[in-house]
mmCIF file of C-alpha atoms in Angstrom:
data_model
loop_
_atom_site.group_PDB
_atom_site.id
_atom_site.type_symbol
_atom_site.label_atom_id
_atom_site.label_comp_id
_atom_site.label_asym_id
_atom_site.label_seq_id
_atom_site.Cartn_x
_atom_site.Cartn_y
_atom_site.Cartn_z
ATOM 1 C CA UNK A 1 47.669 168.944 93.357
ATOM 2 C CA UNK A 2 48.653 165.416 92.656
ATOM 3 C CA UNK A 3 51.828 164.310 91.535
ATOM 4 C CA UNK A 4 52.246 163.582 87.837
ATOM 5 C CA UNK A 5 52.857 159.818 87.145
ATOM 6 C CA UNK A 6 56.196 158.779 85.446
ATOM 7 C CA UNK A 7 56.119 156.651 82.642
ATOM 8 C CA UNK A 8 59.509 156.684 81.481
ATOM 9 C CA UNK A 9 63.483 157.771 82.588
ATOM 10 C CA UNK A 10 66.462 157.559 82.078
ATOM 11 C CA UNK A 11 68.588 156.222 85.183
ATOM 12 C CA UNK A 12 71.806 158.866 85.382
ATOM 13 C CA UNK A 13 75.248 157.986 85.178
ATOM 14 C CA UNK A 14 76.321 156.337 88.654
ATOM 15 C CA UNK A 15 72.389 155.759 89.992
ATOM 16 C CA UNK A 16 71.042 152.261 89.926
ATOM 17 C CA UNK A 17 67.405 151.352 89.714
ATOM 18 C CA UNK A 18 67.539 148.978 92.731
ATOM 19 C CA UNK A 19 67.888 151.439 95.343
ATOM 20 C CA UNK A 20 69.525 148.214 97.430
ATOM 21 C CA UNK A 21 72.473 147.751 95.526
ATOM 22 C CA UNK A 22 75.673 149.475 97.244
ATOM 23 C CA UNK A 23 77.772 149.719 94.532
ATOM 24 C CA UNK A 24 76.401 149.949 91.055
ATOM 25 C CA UNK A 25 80.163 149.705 89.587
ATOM 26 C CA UNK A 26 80.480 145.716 90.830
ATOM 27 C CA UNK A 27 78.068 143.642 89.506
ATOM 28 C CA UNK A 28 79.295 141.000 91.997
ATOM 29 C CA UNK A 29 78.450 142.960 95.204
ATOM 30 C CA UNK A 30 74.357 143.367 95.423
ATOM 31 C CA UNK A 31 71.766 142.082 98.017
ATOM 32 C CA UNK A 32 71.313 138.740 96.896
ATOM 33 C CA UNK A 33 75.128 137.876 96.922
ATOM 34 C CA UNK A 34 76.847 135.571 99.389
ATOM 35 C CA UNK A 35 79.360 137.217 101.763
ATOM 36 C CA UNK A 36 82.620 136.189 101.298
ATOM 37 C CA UNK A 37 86.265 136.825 103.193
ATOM 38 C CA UNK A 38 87.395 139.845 100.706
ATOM 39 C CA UNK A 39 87.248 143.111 102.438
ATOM 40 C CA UNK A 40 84.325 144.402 100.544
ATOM 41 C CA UNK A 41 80.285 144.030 101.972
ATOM 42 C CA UNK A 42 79.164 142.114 98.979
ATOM 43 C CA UNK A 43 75.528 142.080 100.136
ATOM 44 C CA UNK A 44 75.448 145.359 100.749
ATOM 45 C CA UNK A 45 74.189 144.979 104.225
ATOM 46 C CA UNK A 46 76.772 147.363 105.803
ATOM 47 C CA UNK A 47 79.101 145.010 107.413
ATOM 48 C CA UNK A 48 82.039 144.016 105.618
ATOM 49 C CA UNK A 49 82.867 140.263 105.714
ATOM 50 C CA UNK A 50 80.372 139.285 107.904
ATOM 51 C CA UNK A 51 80.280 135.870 106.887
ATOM 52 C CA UNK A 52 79.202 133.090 109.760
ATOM 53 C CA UNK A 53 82.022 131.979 112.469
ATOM 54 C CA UNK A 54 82.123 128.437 112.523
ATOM 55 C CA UNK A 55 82.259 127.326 115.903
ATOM 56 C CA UNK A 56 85.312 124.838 117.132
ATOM 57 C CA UNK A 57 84.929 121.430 117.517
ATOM 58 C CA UNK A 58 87.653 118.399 118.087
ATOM 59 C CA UNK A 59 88.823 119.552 121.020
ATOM 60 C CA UNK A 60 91.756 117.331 122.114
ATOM 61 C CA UNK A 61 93.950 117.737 125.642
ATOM 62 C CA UNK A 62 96.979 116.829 125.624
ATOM 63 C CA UNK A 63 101.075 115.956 126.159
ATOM 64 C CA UNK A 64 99.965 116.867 129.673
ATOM 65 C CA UNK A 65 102.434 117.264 132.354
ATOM 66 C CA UNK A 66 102.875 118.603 136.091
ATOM 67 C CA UNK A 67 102.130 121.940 134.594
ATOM 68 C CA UNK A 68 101.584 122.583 130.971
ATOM 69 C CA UNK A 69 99.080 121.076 128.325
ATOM 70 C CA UNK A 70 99.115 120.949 124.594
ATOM 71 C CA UNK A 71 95.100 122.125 123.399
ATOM 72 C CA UNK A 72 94.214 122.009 119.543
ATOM 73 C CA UNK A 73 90.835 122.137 117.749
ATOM 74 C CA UNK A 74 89.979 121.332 114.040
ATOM 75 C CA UNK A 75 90.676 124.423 111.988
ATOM 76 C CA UNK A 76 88.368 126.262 110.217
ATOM 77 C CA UNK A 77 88.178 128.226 106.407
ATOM 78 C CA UNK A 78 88.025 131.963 107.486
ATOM 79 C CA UNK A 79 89.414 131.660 110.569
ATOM 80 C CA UNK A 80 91.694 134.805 111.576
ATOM 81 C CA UNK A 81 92.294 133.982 114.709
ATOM 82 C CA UNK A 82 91.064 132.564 118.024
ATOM 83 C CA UNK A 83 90.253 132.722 121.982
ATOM 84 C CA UNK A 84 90.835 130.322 124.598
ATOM 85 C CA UNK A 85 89.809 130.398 127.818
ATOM 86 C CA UNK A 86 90.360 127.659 130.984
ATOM 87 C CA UNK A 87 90.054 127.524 134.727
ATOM 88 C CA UNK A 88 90.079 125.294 137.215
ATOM 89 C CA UNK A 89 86.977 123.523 137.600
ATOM 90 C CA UNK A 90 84.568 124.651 140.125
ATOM 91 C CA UNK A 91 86.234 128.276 139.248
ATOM 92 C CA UNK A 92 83.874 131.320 138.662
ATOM 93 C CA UNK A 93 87.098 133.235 136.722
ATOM 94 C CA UNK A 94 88.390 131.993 133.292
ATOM 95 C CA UNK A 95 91.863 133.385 132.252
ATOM 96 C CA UNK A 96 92.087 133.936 128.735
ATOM 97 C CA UNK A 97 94.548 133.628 125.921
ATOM 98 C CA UNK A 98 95.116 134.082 122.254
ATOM 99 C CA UNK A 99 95.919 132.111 119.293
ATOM 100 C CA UNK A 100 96.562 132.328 115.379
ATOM 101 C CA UNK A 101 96.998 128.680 115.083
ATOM 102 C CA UNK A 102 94.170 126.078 116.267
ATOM 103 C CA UNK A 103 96.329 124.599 119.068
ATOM 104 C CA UNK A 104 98.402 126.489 121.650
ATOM 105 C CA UNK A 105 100.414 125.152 124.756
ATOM 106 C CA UNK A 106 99.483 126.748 128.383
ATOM 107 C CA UNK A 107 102.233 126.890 131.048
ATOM 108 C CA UNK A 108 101.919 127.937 134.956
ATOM 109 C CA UNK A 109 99.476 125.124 135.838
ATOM 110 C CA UNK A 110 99.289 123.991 139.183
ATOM 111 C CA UNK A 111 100.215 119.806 139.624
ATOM 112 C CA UNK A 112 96.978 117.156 140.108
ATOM 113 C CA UNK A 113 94.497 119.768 139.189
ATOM 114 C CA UNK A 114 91.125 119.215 136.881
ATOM 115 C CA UNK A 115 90.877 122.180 134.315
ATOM 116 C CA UNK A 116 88.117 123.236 131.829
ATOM 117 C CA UNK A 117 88.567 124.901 128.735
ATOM 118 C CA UNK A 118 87.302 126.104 125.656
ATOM 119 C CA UNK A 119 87.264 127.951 121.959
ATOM 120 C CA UNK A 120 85.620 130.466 119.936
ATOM 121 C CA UNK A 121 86.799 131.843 116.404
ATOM 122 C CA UNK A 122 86.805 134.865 114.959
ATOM 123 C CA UNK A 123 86.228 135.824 111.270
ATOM 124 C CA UNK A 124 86.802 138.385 108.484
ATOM 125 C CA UNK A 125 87.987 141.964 109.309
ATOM 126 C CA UNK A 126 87.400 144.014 112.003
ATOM 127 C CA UNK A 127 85.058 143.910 113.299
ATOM 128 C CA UNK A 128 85.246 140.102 113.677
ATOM 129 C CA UNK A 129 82.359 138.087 113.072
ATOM 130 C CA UNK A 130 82.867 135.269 116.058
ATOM 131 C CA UNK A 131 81.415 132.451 116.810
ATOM 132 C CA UNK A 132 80.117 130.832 120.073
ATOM 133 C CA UNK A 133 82.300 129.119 122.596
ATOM 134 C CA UNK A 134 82.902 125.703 122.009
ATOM 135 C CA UNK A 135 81.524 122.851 124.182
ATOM 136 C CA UNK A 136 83.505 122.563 127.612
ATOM 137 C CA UNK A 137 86.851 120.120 127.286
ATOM 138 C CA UNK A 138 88.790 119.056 130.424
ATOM 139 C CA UNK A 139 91.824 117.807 131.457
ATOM 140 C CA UNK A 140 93.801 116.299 134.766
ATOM 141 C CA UNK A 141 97.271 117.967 134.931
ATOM 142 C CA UNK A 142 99.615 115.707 136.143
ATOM 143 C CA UNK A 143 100.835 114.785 139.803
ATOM 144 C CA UNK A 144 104.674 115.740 141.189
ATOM 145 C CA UNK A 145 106.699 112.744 140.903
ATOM 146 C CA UNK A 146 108.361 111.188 144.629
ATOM 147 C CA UNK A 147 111.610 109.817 144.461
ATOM 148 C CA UNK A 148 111.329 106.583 146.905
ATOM 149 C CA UNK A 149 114.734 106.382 149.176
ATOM 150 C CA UNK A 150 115.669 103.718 146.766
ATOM 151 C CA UNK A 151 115.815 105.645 143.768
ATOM 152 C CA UNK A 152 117.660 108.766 145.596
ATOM 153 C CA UNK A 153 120.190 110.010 142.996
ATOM 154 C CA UNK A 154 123.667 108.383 144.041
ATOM 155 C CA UNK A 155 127.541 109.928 143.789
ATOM 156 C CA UNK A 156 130.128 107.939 143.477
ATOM 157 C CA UNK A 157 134.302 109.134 143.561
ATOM 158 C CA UNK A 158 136.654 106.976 142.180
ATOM 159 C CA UNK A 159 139.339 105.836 143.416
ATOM 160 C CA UNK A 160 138.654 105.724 146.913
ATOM 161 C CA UNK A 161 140.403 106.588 148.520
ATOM 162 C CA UNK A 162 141.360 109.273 146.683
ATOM 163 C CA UNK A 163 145.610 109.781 145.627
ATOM 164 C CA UNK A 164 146.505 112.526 144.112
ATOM 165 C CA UNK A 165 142.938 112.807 141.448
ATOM 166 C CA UNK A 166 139.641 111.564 141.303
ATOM 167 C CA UNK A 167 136.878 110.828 139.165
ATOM 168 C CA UNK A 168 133.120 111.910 140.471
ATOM 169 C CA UNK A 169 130.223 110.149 138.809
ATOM 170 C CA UNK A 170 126.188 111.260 139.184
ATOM 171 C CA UNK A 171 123.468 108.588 138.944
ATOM 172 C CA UNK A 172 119.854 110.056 138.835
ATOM 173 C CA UNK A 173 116.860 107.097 138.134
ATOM 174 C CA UNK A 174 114.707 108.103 135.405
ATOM 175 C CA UNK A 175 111.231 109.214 136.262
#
């Protein structure tokens, strides 16, 4: 027997007629919505928040010294939080560190040594949307400073010789 045809009913309370639409109770969230940062999957696509991960750009090295650098990128809308990782150039193994902000300051480098570095953000809720890493940035650290023999730090004791008290003075050159 074939089935009957249907030419009319009544949709029930809490059924939609778009089988698509995730929640009939929020005209806002259906299939042809933009996602947006809110905790809810307005396109009803079964991620929440998925919205696209820009990825950083404006990478900028710097206030480098002997052994730390200053890194910061142009922030991003949406951003929750993001992923750095640097080596040493010619490395295979990147070391890897976390940041809220869009700059962060690494310590422990070693002096006179070329690094590589970069980005990626990460979006929404969990799971994070994230984007790709960023193009490579580099950076020199800087080199140990010498003291020549002429600019050995100096002591001095006043009077000389000395009575009964004496003052001691400490002269250091700048770097």
């Amino acid at each position: 027997s074939l089935p009957l045809p249907v030419s009319d009913c009544i949709v029930p309370a809490g059924y939609a007629l778009v089988n698509t639409d995730c929640n009939d109770a929020d005209a806002g969230v259906h299939p042809d919505v933009a996602e947006i940062v809110n905790g809810i999957d307005d396109n009803c696509n079964g991620i929440v928040d998925d919205v696209p991960c820009i990825t950083p750009s404006g990478l900028v090295s710097e206030t480098i010294s002997e052994s730390d650098v200053a890194l910061s990128w142009t922030a991003d809308e949406g951003v929750v939080k993001y992923k750095v990782r640097y080596k040493k150039a010619g490395d295979d193994d990147w070391n890897t560190v976390k940041s809220k902000d869009n700059h962060i300051t690494i310590g422990l480098l070693t002096d006179n040594t070329k690094y590589v570095w970069q980005v990626r953000s990460f979006c929404g809720n969990e799971p994070y949307a994230r984007s790709d890493w960023s193009e490579k940035e580099s950076f020199i650290t800087a080199s140990l400073k010498i003291i020549a023999e002429s600019e050995s730090p100096t002591v001095g004791v006043y009077p000389n010789p000395v009575s009964s008290s004496a003052a001691i003075s400490l002269s250091i050159p700048e770097a």
